[in-house]
Amino acid sequence: MFHETKRYNIDRMYPPLPGFTRSVGSLANETGPCPEPVQIAYRSFDRQWLIPDKRLIAEARTGLWQVRSEHQIFVSEQDVQQIDTGPGLIFTALIPDIDHFSGWGGSGVHPLWCDTAGTRPNLAAGLLDYLSARLNMKISPLDLLAYIAAVVAHPAYTARFRYELEEPGIHVPLSADPSLWRTAISLGRQVVWLHTYGTRYIDPAAGRPAGERNIIERHAIKSVAPSLHCPNACQIA
């Protein structure tokens, strides 16, 4: 079942994924236990499980694994094909698959943070200082990401800027109106909280408690008893 390529086969040795233990041999000679699977963002709003072993991954984007952390937010876009409808960006707290955005054509991924501690934002130098001075309000990396989510992550964005989006790649209009920024930041925090299943922008006082169960129950969908057996191998993605 292993799909071999010129770069990947079961007889070669490969370095480990960042943060994981190095394998002692090739996949063909492996006799040890399977590493604990980790959750990944397979497609937009479709989470699946992956064995974190580079010997099993044809295109492991090491740079993304290096900055994977409980603080990270990955921004996924369709940067190969033109977007006709739907949202312009998808946000996830999990490592995105190479076709995460829409399942075809590849997805460009931009991590918010350049480090696992969430202290070095992946932004152009001086951008936050310029925006803060221009708007006369403090703009943090999380504020900017929330603004982007509010502006871009919905179908009206692709409809309004259809002409500008004929060339693949997302462009974000920056308003000079501080009140619009405040509204967008508030809305965008909600958007990213939903996209990340209640794991980012957590703020119970603002109606964003931790955990996906809170998102589900907000819409009056409740499970009064645990699901102990699933005979048809059902899965909630």
Coordinates of N, CA and C in Angstrom, one line a residue:
M1 N 0.8 -1.2 0.0 CA 0.0 0.0 0.0 C 0.9 1.3 0.0
F2 N 2.2 1.1 0.1 CA 3.0 2.3 0.2 C 3.3 2.7 -1.2
H3 N 3.1 4.0 -1.5 CA 3.3 4.5 -2.9 C 4.7 5.1 -2.9
E4 N 5.6 4.3 -3.6 CA 7.0 4.8 -3.7 C 7.2 5.8 -4.8
T5 N 8.1 6.7 -4.6 CA 8.5 7.7 -5.6 C 10.0 7.7 -5.7
K6 N 10.6 8.5 -6.6 CA 12.0 8.6 -6.7 C 12.6 9.1 -5.4
R7 N 11.9 9.9 -4.6 CA 12.4 10.4 -3.4 C 12.1 9.6 -2.2
Y8 N 11.0 8.8 -2.2 CA 10.6 8.1 -1.1 C 10.4 6.6 -1.4
N9 N 11.0 5.7 -0.6 CA 10.8 4.3 -0.7 C 11.0 3.7 0.6
I10 N 10.7 2.4 0.8 CA 10.7 1.8 2.1 C 12.0 1.3 2.6
D11 N 13.1 1.5 1.7 CA 14.4 1.0 2.1 C 15.3 2.1 2.5
R12 N 14.9 3.4 2.4 CA 15.8 4.5 2.7 C 15.5 5.0 4.1
M13 N 16.5 5.7 4.7 CA 16.4 6.3 6.0 C 16.1 7.8 5.8
Y14 N 15.3 8.4 6.7 CA 14.9 9.8 6.6 C 15.0 10.4 7.9
P15 N 15.3 11.7 8.0 CA 15.4 12.4 9.3 C 14.0 12.5 9.9
P16 N 13.9 12.6 11.2 CA 12.5 12.6 11.8 C 11.8 14.0 11.6
L17 N 10.5 14.0 11.7 CA 9.8 15.3 11.7 C 10.2 16.1 13.0
P18 N 10.3 17.4 12.9 CA 10.7 18.2 14.0 C 9.8 17.9 15.2
G19 N 10.4 17.6 16.4 CA 9.7 17.3 17.6 C 9.4 15.9 17.8
F20 N 9.8 15.0 16.9 CA 9.6 13.6 17.0 C 10.9 12.8 17.0
T21 N 10.8 11.6 17.6 CA 12.0 10.7 17.7 C 12.5 10.2 16.4
R22 N 13.8 10.1 16.2 CA 14.4 9.6 15.0 C 14.1 8.1 14.9
S23 N 13.8 7.6 13.7 CA 13.6 6.2 13.5 C 15.0 5.5 13.5
V24 N 15.1 4.3 13.9 CA 16.4 3.6 13.9 C 16.7 2.8 12.7
G25 N 15.8 2.7 11.8 CA 16.0 1.9 10.5 C 15.1 2.3 9.4
S26 N 15.1 1.6 8.4 CA 14.2 1.9 7.2 C 12.8 1.3 7.6
L27 N 11.8 1.7 6.8 CA 10.5 1.3 7.0 C 10.4 -0.2 6.7
A28 N 11.1 -0.7 5.7 CA 11.1 -2.1 5.4 C 11.6 -3.0 6.5
N29 N 12.5 -2.5 7.4 CA 13.0 -3.3 8.5 C 12.3 -2.9 9.8
E30 N 11.3 -2.1 9.8 CA 10.7 -1.7 11.1 C 9.9 -2.8 11.8
T31 N 10.2 -2.9 13.1 CA 9.5 -3.9 13.9 C 8.9 -3.4 15.1
G32 N 9.2 -2.1 15.4 CA 8.7 -1.4 16.6 C 7.3 -1.0 16.6
P33 N 6.8 -0.4 17.7 CA 5.4 0.0 17.7 C 5.2 1.2 16.9
C34 N 3.9 1.4 16.5 CA 3.5 2.6 15.7 C 3.6 3.9 16.6
P35 N 4.2 5.0 16.1 CA 4.1 6.2 16.8 C 2.6 6.7 17.1
E36 N 2.4 7.4 18.1 CA 1.1 7.9 18.4 C 0.6 8.8 17.3
P37 N -0.5 8.5 16.7 CA -1.0 9.4 15.6 C -1.3 10.8 16.1
V38 N -1.2 11.8 15.3 CA -1.6 13.2 15.6 C -2.7 13.6 14.6
Q39 N -3.5 14.6 15.1 CA -4.5 15.1 14.2 C -4.0 16.2 13.3
I40 N -4.5 16.1 12.1 CA -4.1 17.1 11.0 C -5.3 17.7 10.4
A41 N -5.1 18.8 9.7 CA -6.2 19.4 8.9 C -6.1 18.8 7.5
Y42 N -6.9 17.8 7.2 CA -6.8 17.1 5.9 C -7.3 18.0 4.8
R43 N -8.6 18.4 5.0 CA -9.3 19.4 4.0 C -9.9 20.4 4.9
S44 N -10.5 21.4 4.3 CA -11.2 22.5 5.0 C -12.2 21.9 5.9
F45 N -12.1 22.0 7.2 CA -13.1 21.5 8.2 C -13.2 20.0 8.2
D46 N -12.1 19.3 7.8 CA -12.1 17.9 7.8 C -10.8 17.5 8.5
R47 N -10.9 17.1 9.7 CA -9.7 16.7 10.5 C -9.5 15.2 10.5
Q48 N -8.3 14.7 10.2 CA -8.0 13.3 10.2 C -6.8 13.0 11.0
W49 N -6.4 11.7 11.1 CA -5.2 11.4 11.9 C -4.1 10.9 11.0
L50 N -2.9 11.2 11.4 CA -1.7 10.9 10.7 C -0.6 10.3 11.6
I51 N 0.1 9.3 11.1 CA 1.2 8.7 11.8 C 2.4 9.7 11.6
P52 N 2.9 10.3 12.6 CA 4.0 11.3 12.5 C 5.4 10.7 12.2
D53 N 5.5 10.0 11.1 CA 6.7 9.3 10.7 C 7.1 9.7 9.3
K54 N 8.2 10.4 9.1 CA 8.5 10.9 7.8 C 8.7 9.8 6.8
R55 N 8.9 8.6 7.2 CA 9.0 7.5 6.3 C 7.7 7.1 5.6
L56 N 6.6 7.7 6.2 CA 5.3 7.4 5.7 C 4.6 8.6 5.0
I57 N 5.3 9.7 4.9 CA 4.7 10.9 4.4 C 5.5 11.3 3.1
A58 N 4.8 11.4 2.0 CA 5.5 11.7 0.7 C 6.0 13.1 0.7
E59 N 5.2 14.0 1.2 CA 5.6 15.5 1.1 C 5.4 16.1 2.4
A60 N 6.3 15.8 3.3 CA 6.2 16.4 4.7 C 6.8 17.8 4.6
R61 N 6.0 18.8 4.9 CA 6.5 20.2 4.9 C 7.1 20.5 6.2
T62 N 8.5 20.3 6.3 CA 9.2 20.4 7.6 C 9.1 21.7 8.2
G63 N 9.0 22.8 7.4 CA 8.9 24.1 8.0 C 7.7 24.3 8.8
L64 N 6.6 23.7 8.4 CA 5.3 23.8 9.2 C 5.4 23.0 10.5
W65 N 6.0 21.8 10.4 CA 6.1 21.0 11.6 C 7.0 21.6 12.6
Q66 N 8.0 22.4 12.1 CA 8.9 23.1 13.1 C 8.2 24.1 13.9
V67 N 7.2 24.7 13.4 CA 6.5 25.8 14.2 C 5.1 25.3 14.7
R68 N 4.9 24.0 14.7 CA 3.6 23.5 15.2 C 3.7 23.6 16.7
S69 N 2.6 24.2 17.3 CA 2.5 24.4 18.7 C 1.1 24.7 19.1
E70 N 0.8 24.8 20.4 CA -0.5 25.1 20.9 C -0.8 26.6 20.7
H71 N 0.1 27.4 20.2 CA -0.1 28.8 20.0 C -0.4 29.1 18.5
Q72 N 0.1 28.1 17.6 CA 0.1 28.4 16.2 C -1.3 28.4 15.6
I73 N -1.4 29.3 14.6 CA -2.6 29.3 13.7 C -2.1 29.3 12.3
F74 N -2.5 28.4 11.5 CA -2.1 28.3 10.1 C -3.2 28.9 9.2
V75 N -2.7 29.7 8.3 CA -3.6 30.4 7.3 C -3.5 29.7 6.0
S76 N -4.5 29.1 5.4 CA -4.5 28.3 4.2 C -5.2 29.0 3.1
E77 N -4.5 29.1 1.9 CA -5.2 29.7 0.8 C -5.0 28.9 -0.5
Q78 N -5.8 29.1 -1.5 CA -5.6 28.5 -2.8 C -4.8 29.5 -3.6
D79 N -3.5 29.2 -3.7 CA -2.6 30.1 -4.4 C -2.1 29.6 -5.8
V80 N -2.8 28.6 -6.3 CA -2.4 28.0 -7.6 C -3.6 28.3 -8.6
Q81 N -4.8 28.0 -8.2 CA -5.9 28.2 -9.1 C -6.7 29.4 -8.7
Q82 N -7.5 30.0 -9.6 CA -8.3 31.2 -9.3 C -9.5 30.7 -8.4
I83 N -9.9 31.5 -7.5 CA -11.0 31.3 -6.6 C -12.2 31.9 -7.2
D84 N -13.3 31.1 -7.5 CA -14.5 31.7 -8.0 C -15.5 32.0 -7.0
T85 N -15.7 31.1 -6.0 CA -16.7 31.3 -5.0 C -16.1 30.8 -3.6
G86 N -16.9 31.1 -2.6 CA -16.5 30.6 -1.3 C -15.5 31.6 -0.6
P87 N -15.1 31.2 0.6 CA -14.2 32.0 1.4 C -12.8 32.1 0.7
G88 N -12.0 33.1 1.1 CA -10.7 33.3 0.5 C -9.6 32.6 1.3
L89 N -9.9 32.4 2.6 CA -8.9 31.8 3.5 C -9.6 30.9 4.5
I90 N -8.8 29.9 4.9 CA -9.2 29.0 5.9 C -8.2 29.0 7.0
F91 N -8.6 28.9 8.3 CA -7.7 28.9 9.4 C -7.8 27.6 10.2
T92 N -6.6 27.2 10.6 CA -6.6 25.9 11.4 C -5.5 25.9 12.4
A93 N -5.7 25.2 13.5 CA -4.6 25.1 14.5 C -3.8 23.8 14.2
L94 N -4.1 23.0 13.2 CA -3.5 21.8 12.9 C -2.6 21.9 11.7
I95 N -1.6 21.0 11.6 CA -0.8 21.0 10.3 C -1.7 20.7 9.1
P96 N -1.7 21.6 8.1 CA -2.5 21.4 7.0 C -1.9 20.5 5.9
D97 N -2.8 19.6 5.3 CA -2.3 18.8 4.2 C -2.0 19.7 3.0
I98 N -1.2 19.1 2.1 CA -0.8 19.9 1.0 C -1.9 20.4 0.1
D99 N -3.1 19.7 0.1 CA -4.3 20.2 -0.6 C -5.4 20.6 0.3
H100 N -5.0 21.1 1.5 CA -5.9 21.4 2.5 C -7.1 22.3 2.1
F101 N -6.8 23.3 1.4 CA -7.8 24.4 1.1 C -9.1 23.8 0.5
S102 N -8.9 23.1 -0.7 CA -10.0 22.6 -1.4 C -9.9 21.2 -2.0
G103 N -8.8 20.6 -1.7 CA -8.6 19.2 -2.2 C -7.9 19.1 -3.6
W104 N -7.6 20.2 -4.2 CA -7.0 20.1 -5.5 C -6.1 21.4 -5.7
G105 N -5.1 21.3 -6.4 CA -4.3 22.4 -6.9 C -3.3 22.9 -5.9
G106 N -3.2 22.3 -4.7 CA -2.2 22.8 -3.7 C -2.7 24.0 -2.9
S107 N -2.2 24.0 -1.7 CA -2.6 25.1 -0.8 C -1.4 25.8 -0.2
G108 N -1.3 27.1 -0.4 CA -0.3 27.9 0.3 C -0.6 28.1 1.8
V109 N 0.3 27.9 2.6 CA 0.1 27.9 4.1 C 1.0 29.0 4.7
H110 N 0.4 29.8 5.5 CA 1.2 30.9 6.2 C 1.0 30.7 7.7
P111 N 2.0 30.3 8.5 CA 1.8 30.3 9.9 C 1.9 31.7 10.5
L112 N 1.1 31.9 11.5 CA 1.1 33.3 12.1 C 2.4 33.5 12.9
W113 N 2.9 32.5 13.5 CA 4.1 32.6 14.3 C 5.3 31.9 13.7
C114 N 6.5 32.5 13.8 CA 7.7 31.9 13.3 C 8.4 31.0 14.3
D115 N 7.8 30.9 15.5 CA 8.4 30.1 16.5 C 7.3 29.4 17.3
T116 N 7.7 28.4 18.1 CA 6.7 27.6 18.8 C 6.1 28.3 20.0
A117 N 6.8 29.3 20.5 CA 6.4 30.0 21.7 C 5.3 31.1 21.3
G118 N 5.2 31.4 20.1 CA 4.2 32.4 19.7 C 4.7 33.8 20.1
T119 N 6.0 34.1 19.9 CA 6.5 35.4 20.2 C 7.0 36.2 19.0
R120 N 7.3 35.5 17.9 CA 7.8 36.1 16.7 C 6.8 36.0 15.5
P121 N 6.0 37.1 15.3 CA 5.0 37.0 14.2 C 5.6 37.0 12.8
N122 N 4.9 36.2 12.0 CA 5.3 36.1 10.6 C 4.7 37.2 9.8
L123 N 5.2 38.4 10.0 CA 4.6 39.6 9.4 C 5.8 40.5 8.9
A124 N 5.4 41.3 7.9 CA 6.4 42.2 7.4 C 6.9 43.2 8.5
A125 N 8.2 43.4 8.5 CA 8.8 44.3 9.5 C 8.2 45.7 9.5
G126 N 7.7 46.2 10.6 CA 7.2 47.5 10.7 C 5.7 47.6 10.4
L127 N 5.1 46.6 10.0 CA 3.7 46.6 9.6 C 2.8 46.9 10.8
L128 N 3.0 46.3 11.9 CA 2.1 46.5 13.1 C 2.3 47.9 13.6
D129 N 3.6 48.4 13.6 CA 3.8 49.7 14.1 C 3.1 50.8 13.2
Y130 N 3.2 50.5 11.9 CA 2.6 51.5 11.0 C 1.0 51.5 11.2
L131 N 0.4 50.3 11.3 CA -1.0 50.2 11.4 C -1.4 50.9 12.7
S132 N -0.7 50.6 13.8 CA -1.0 51.1 15.1 C -1.0 52.7 15.1
A133 N 0.0 53.2 14.4 CA 0.1 54.7 14.3 C -0.9 55.3 13.4
R134 N -1.2 54.6 12.3 CA -2.2 55.1 11.3 C -3.6 55.1 11.9
L135 N -3.9 54.1 12.7 CA -5.2 53.9 13.2 C -5.4 54.5 14.6
N136 N -4.3 54.9 15.2 CA -4.3 55.4 16.6 C -4.9 54.4 17.6
M137 N -4.5 53.1 17.4 CA -4.9 52.0 18.3 C -3.9 50.9 18.2
K138 N -3.7 50.2 19.3 CA -2.6 49.2 19.3 C -3.2 48.0 18.5
I139 N -2.4 47.5 17.5 CA -2.7 46.4 16.7 C -1.7 45.3 17.0
S140 N -2.1 44.2 17.5 CA -1.3 43.0 17.8 C -1.3 42.1 16.7
P141 N -0.4 41.1 16.6 CA -0.5 40.0 15.6 C -1.8 39.3 15.5
L142 N -2.4 39.0 16.7 CA -3.7 38.4 16.8 C -4.8 39.3 16.3
D143 N -4.7 40.6 16.5 CA -5.7 41.5 16.0 C -5.7 41.6 14.5
L144 N -4.5 41.6 13.9 CA -4.3 41.7 12.5 C -4.9 40.4 11.8
L145 N -4.6 39.3 12.4 CA -5.2 38.0 11.9 C -6.7 38.0 12.0
A146 N -7.2 38.5 13.1 CA -8.7 38.5 13.2 C -9.3 39.5 12.2
Y147 N -8.7 40.6 11.9 CA -9.2 41.5 10.9 C -9.2 40.8 9.5
I148 N -8.1 40.1 9.2 CA -8.0 39.4 7.9 C -9.1 38.4 7.8
A149 N -9.3 37.7 8.9 CA -10.4 36.6 8.9 C -11.8 37.2 8.6
A150 N -12.0 38.4 9.3 CA -13.3 39.0 9.1 C -13.5 39.5 7.6
V151 N -12.5 40.0 7.0 CA -12.5 40.6 5.7 C -12.6 39.5 4.6
V152 N -11.8 38.4 4.8 CA -11.5 37.5 3.7 C -12.2 36.2 3.8
A153 N -12.5 35.7 5.0 CA -13.0 34.3 5.1 C -14.5 34.2 5.0
H154 N -15.0 34.7 3.9 CA -16.5 34.5 3.6 C -16.7 34.7 2.1
P155 N -17.8 34.2 1.6 CA -18.0 34.2 0.1 C -18.1 35.6 -0.5
A156 N -18.6 36.6 0.3 CA -18.8 37.9 -0.3 C -17.4 38.6 -0.7
Y157 N -16.3 38.1 -0.1 CA -15.0 38.7 -0.4 C -14.7 38.2 -1.8
T158 N -14.8 36.9 -2.1 CA -14.4 36.5 -3.5 C -15.4 37.0 -4.5
A159 N -16.6 37.3 -4.1 CA -17.6 37.9 -5.1 C -17.3 39.3 -5.4
R160 N -16.9 40.1 -4.3 CA -16.6 41.5 -4.5 C -15.3 41.7 -5.2
F161 N -14.3 40.9 -5.0 CA -13.0 41.1 -5.6 C -12.7 40.1 -6.7
R162 N -13.7 39.6 -7.4 CA -13.5 38.6 -8.4 C -12.4 39.0 -9.4
Y163 N -12.5 40.2 -9.9 CA -11.5 40.7 -10.9 C -10.1 40.7 -10.3
E164 N -9.9 41.2 -9.1 CA -8.6 41.2 -8.5 C -8.0 39.8 -8.2
L165 N -8.9 38.8 -8.1 CA -8.5 37.5 -7.7 C -8.3 36.6 -9.0
E166 N -8.4 37.2 -10.1 CA -8.2 36.4 -11.3 C -6.7 35.9 -11.3
E167 N -5.8 36.6 -10.8 CA -4.5 36.1 -10.5 C -4.4 35.5 -9.2
P168 N -4.1 34.2 -9.1 CA -4.2 33.4 -7.8 C -3.3 34.1 -6.7
G169 N -3.9 34.0 -5.5 CA -3.3 34.7 -4.4 C -4.2 35.7 -3.7
I170 N -4.2 35.7 -2.4 CA -5.2 36.5 -1.7 C -4.6 37.9 -1.4
H171 N -5.4 38.9 -1.7 CA -5.0 40.3 -1.4 C -6.0 40.9 -0.3
V172 N -5.4 41.5 0.7 CA -6.3 42.0 1.8 C -6.4 43.5 1.8
P173 N -7.6 44.1 1.6 CA -7.7 45.5 1.7 C -7.6 46.0 3.1
L174 N -6.9 47.0 3.4 CA -6.7 47.5 4.7 C -7.4 48.9 4.9
S175 N -8.4 48.9 5.7 CA -9.2 50.1 6.0 C -8.4 51.1 6.8
A176 N -8.7 52.3 6.7 CA -8.1 53.4 7.5 C -9.1 53.8 8.6
D177 N -10.2 53.1 8.8 CA -11.3 53.5 9.7 C -11.1 52.7 11.0
P178 N -10.7 53.3 12.1 CA -10.5 52.5 13.4 C -11.8 51.8 13.8
S179 N -12.9 52.4 13.6 CA -14.2 51.7 14.1 C -14.4 50.5 13.3
L180 N -14.1 50.5 12.0 CA -14.3 49.3 11.2 C -13.3 48.2 11.7
W181 N -12.1 48.6 12.0 CA -11.1 47.7 12.5 C -11.6 47.0 13.8
R182 N -12.2 47.8 14.7 CA -12.7 47.2 16.0 C -13.8 46.2 15.7
T183 N -14.7 46.5 14.8 CA -15.8 45.6 14.4 C -15.2 44.3 13.8
A184 N -14.3 44.5 12.9 CA -13.7 43.4 12.1 C -12.9 42.5 13.1
I185 N -12.2 43.1 14.0 CA -11.4 42.3 14.9 C -12.3 41.4 15.8
S186 N -13.4 42.0 16.3 CA -14.3 41.2 17.1 C -14.9 40.1 16.3
L187 N -15.3 40.4 15.1 CA -15.9 39.3 14.2 C -14.9 38.3 13.9
G188 N -13.7 38.7 13.5 CA -12.6 37.8 13.1 C -12.2 36.8 14.2
R189 N -12.2 37.3 15.4 CA -11.9 36.4 16.6 C -12.9 35.2 16.6
Q190 N -14.1 35.6 16.4 CA -15.2 34.6 16.4 C -15.0 33.6 15.2
V191 N -14.6 34.1 14.0 CA -14.4 33.3 12.9 C -13.3 32.3 13.1
V192 N -12.1 32.7 13.6 CA -11.0 31.8 13.8 C -11.3 30.8 14.9
W193 N -12.0 31.3 16.0 CA -12.4 30.4 17.0 C -13.2 29.2 16.5
L194 N -14.1 29.5 15.5 CA -15.0 28.5 14.9 C -14.1 27.6 14.0
H195 N -13.3 28.2 13.2 CA -12.4 27.5 12.2 C -11.5 26.5 13.0
T196 N -11.1 26.9 14.2 CA -10.1 26.0 14.9 C -10.8 25.2 16.0
Y197 N -12.1 25.0 15.9 CA -12.9 24.2 16.8 C -12.7 24.5 18.2
G198 N -12.7 25.8 18.5 CA -12.6 26.3 19.9 C -11.3 26.1 20.5
T199 N -10.2 26.1 19.8 CA -8.9 26.0 20.4 C -8.0 27.3 20.3
R200 N -8.5 28.3 19.6 CA -7.8 29.5 19.5 C -8.7 30.7 19.7
Y201 N -8.2 31.8 20.1 CA -9.0 33.0 20.5 C -10.1 32.6 21.6
I202 N -9.6 31.9 22.5 CA -10.6 31.4 23.6 C -10.8 32.6 24.6
D203 N -12.0 32.9 24.8 CA -12.4 34.0 25.7 C -13.9 33.7 26.2
P204 N -14.0 33.0 27.3 CA -15.4 32.6 27.7 C -16.3 33.9 28.0
A205 N -15.7 35.0 28.4 CA -16.4 36.2 28.7 C -17.0 36.8 27.4
A206 N -16.4 36.5 26.3 CA -16.9 37.0 25.0 C -17.7 35.9 24.2
G207 N -18.0 34.8 24.9 CA -18.8 33.8 24.3 C -18.0 32.8 23.5
R208 N -16.7 32.7 23.8 CA -15.8 31.8 23.0 C -15.1 30.8 24.0
P209 N -15.8 29.9 24.6 CA -15.1 29.0 25.5 C -14.3 28.0 24.8
A210 N -13.4 27.3 25.5 CA -12.6 26.3 24.9 C -13.3 25.0 24.5
G211 N -13.0 24.4 23.4 CA -13.5 23.1 23.1 C -14.6 23.1 22.0
E212 N -14.6 22.1 21.2 CA -15.6 22.0 20.1 C -17.0 21.7 20.6
R213 N -17.1 21.1 21.8 CA -18.4 20.7 22.3 C -19.2 22.0 22.5
N214 N -18.5 23.1 23.0 CA -19.2 24.3 23.2 C -19.8 24.9 21.9
I215 N -19.0 24.7 20.8 CA -19.5 25.2 19.5 C -20.8 24.4 19.1
I216 N -20.7 23.1 19.3 CA -21.8 22.3 18.9 C -23.1 22.6 19.7
E217 N -22.9 22.7 21.0 CA -24.1 22.9 21.9 C -24.6 24.3 21.8
R218 N -23.8 25.3 21.3 CA -24.3 26.6 21.0 C -25.5 26.6 20.1
H219 N -25.5 25.6 19.2 CA -26.5 25.5 18.2 C -27.6 24.4 18.6
A220 N -27.7 24.2 19.9 CA -28.7 23.3 20.5 C -28.6 21.9 20.0
I221 N -27.3 21.5 19.7 CA -27.1 20.0 19.3 C -26.4 19.4 20.5
K222 N -27.2 18.5 21.2 CA -26.6 18.0 22.5 C -26.6 16.5 22.4
S223 N -25.6 15.9 23.0 CA -25.6 14.4 23.2 C -25.8 14.1 24.6
V224 N -27.0 13.5 24.9 CA -27.4 13.3 26.3 C -26.7 12.0 26.8
A225 N -26.2 11.2 25.9 CA -25.5 9.9 26.3 C -24.3 9.7 25.5
P226 N -23.2 9.2 26.0 CA -22.0 9.0 25.2 C -22.2 7.9 24.1
S227 N -21.5 8.1 23.0 CA -21.5 7.0 21.9 C -20.5 6.0 22.2
L228 N -20.9 4.8 22.7 CA -19.9 3.8 23.0 C -19.6 2.8 21.9
H229 N -20.5 2.7 21.0 CA -20.3 1.7 19.9 C -20.8 2.3 18.6
C230 N -20.0 2.1 17.5 CA -20.3 2.7 16.2 C -20.2 1.6 15.2
P231 N -21.2 0.7 15.0 CA -21.1 -0.5 14.2 C -20.7 -0.3 12.8
N232 N -21.1 0.9 12.2 CA -20.8 1.1 10.8 C -19.5 2.0 10.6
A233 N -18.7 2.0 11.6 CA -17.4 2.7 11.5 C -17.6 4.2 11.1
C234 N -18.6 4.8 11.7 CA -18.9 6.2 11.4 C -17.8 7.0 12.0
Q235 N -17.6 8.2 11.5 CA -16.6 9.1 11.9 C -17.1 10.6 11.9
I236 N -16.8 11.3 12.9 CA -17.1 12.7 12.9 C -15.8 13.4 12.5
A237 N -15.8 14.1 11.4 CA -14.6 14.7 10.9 C -14.4 16.0 11.6

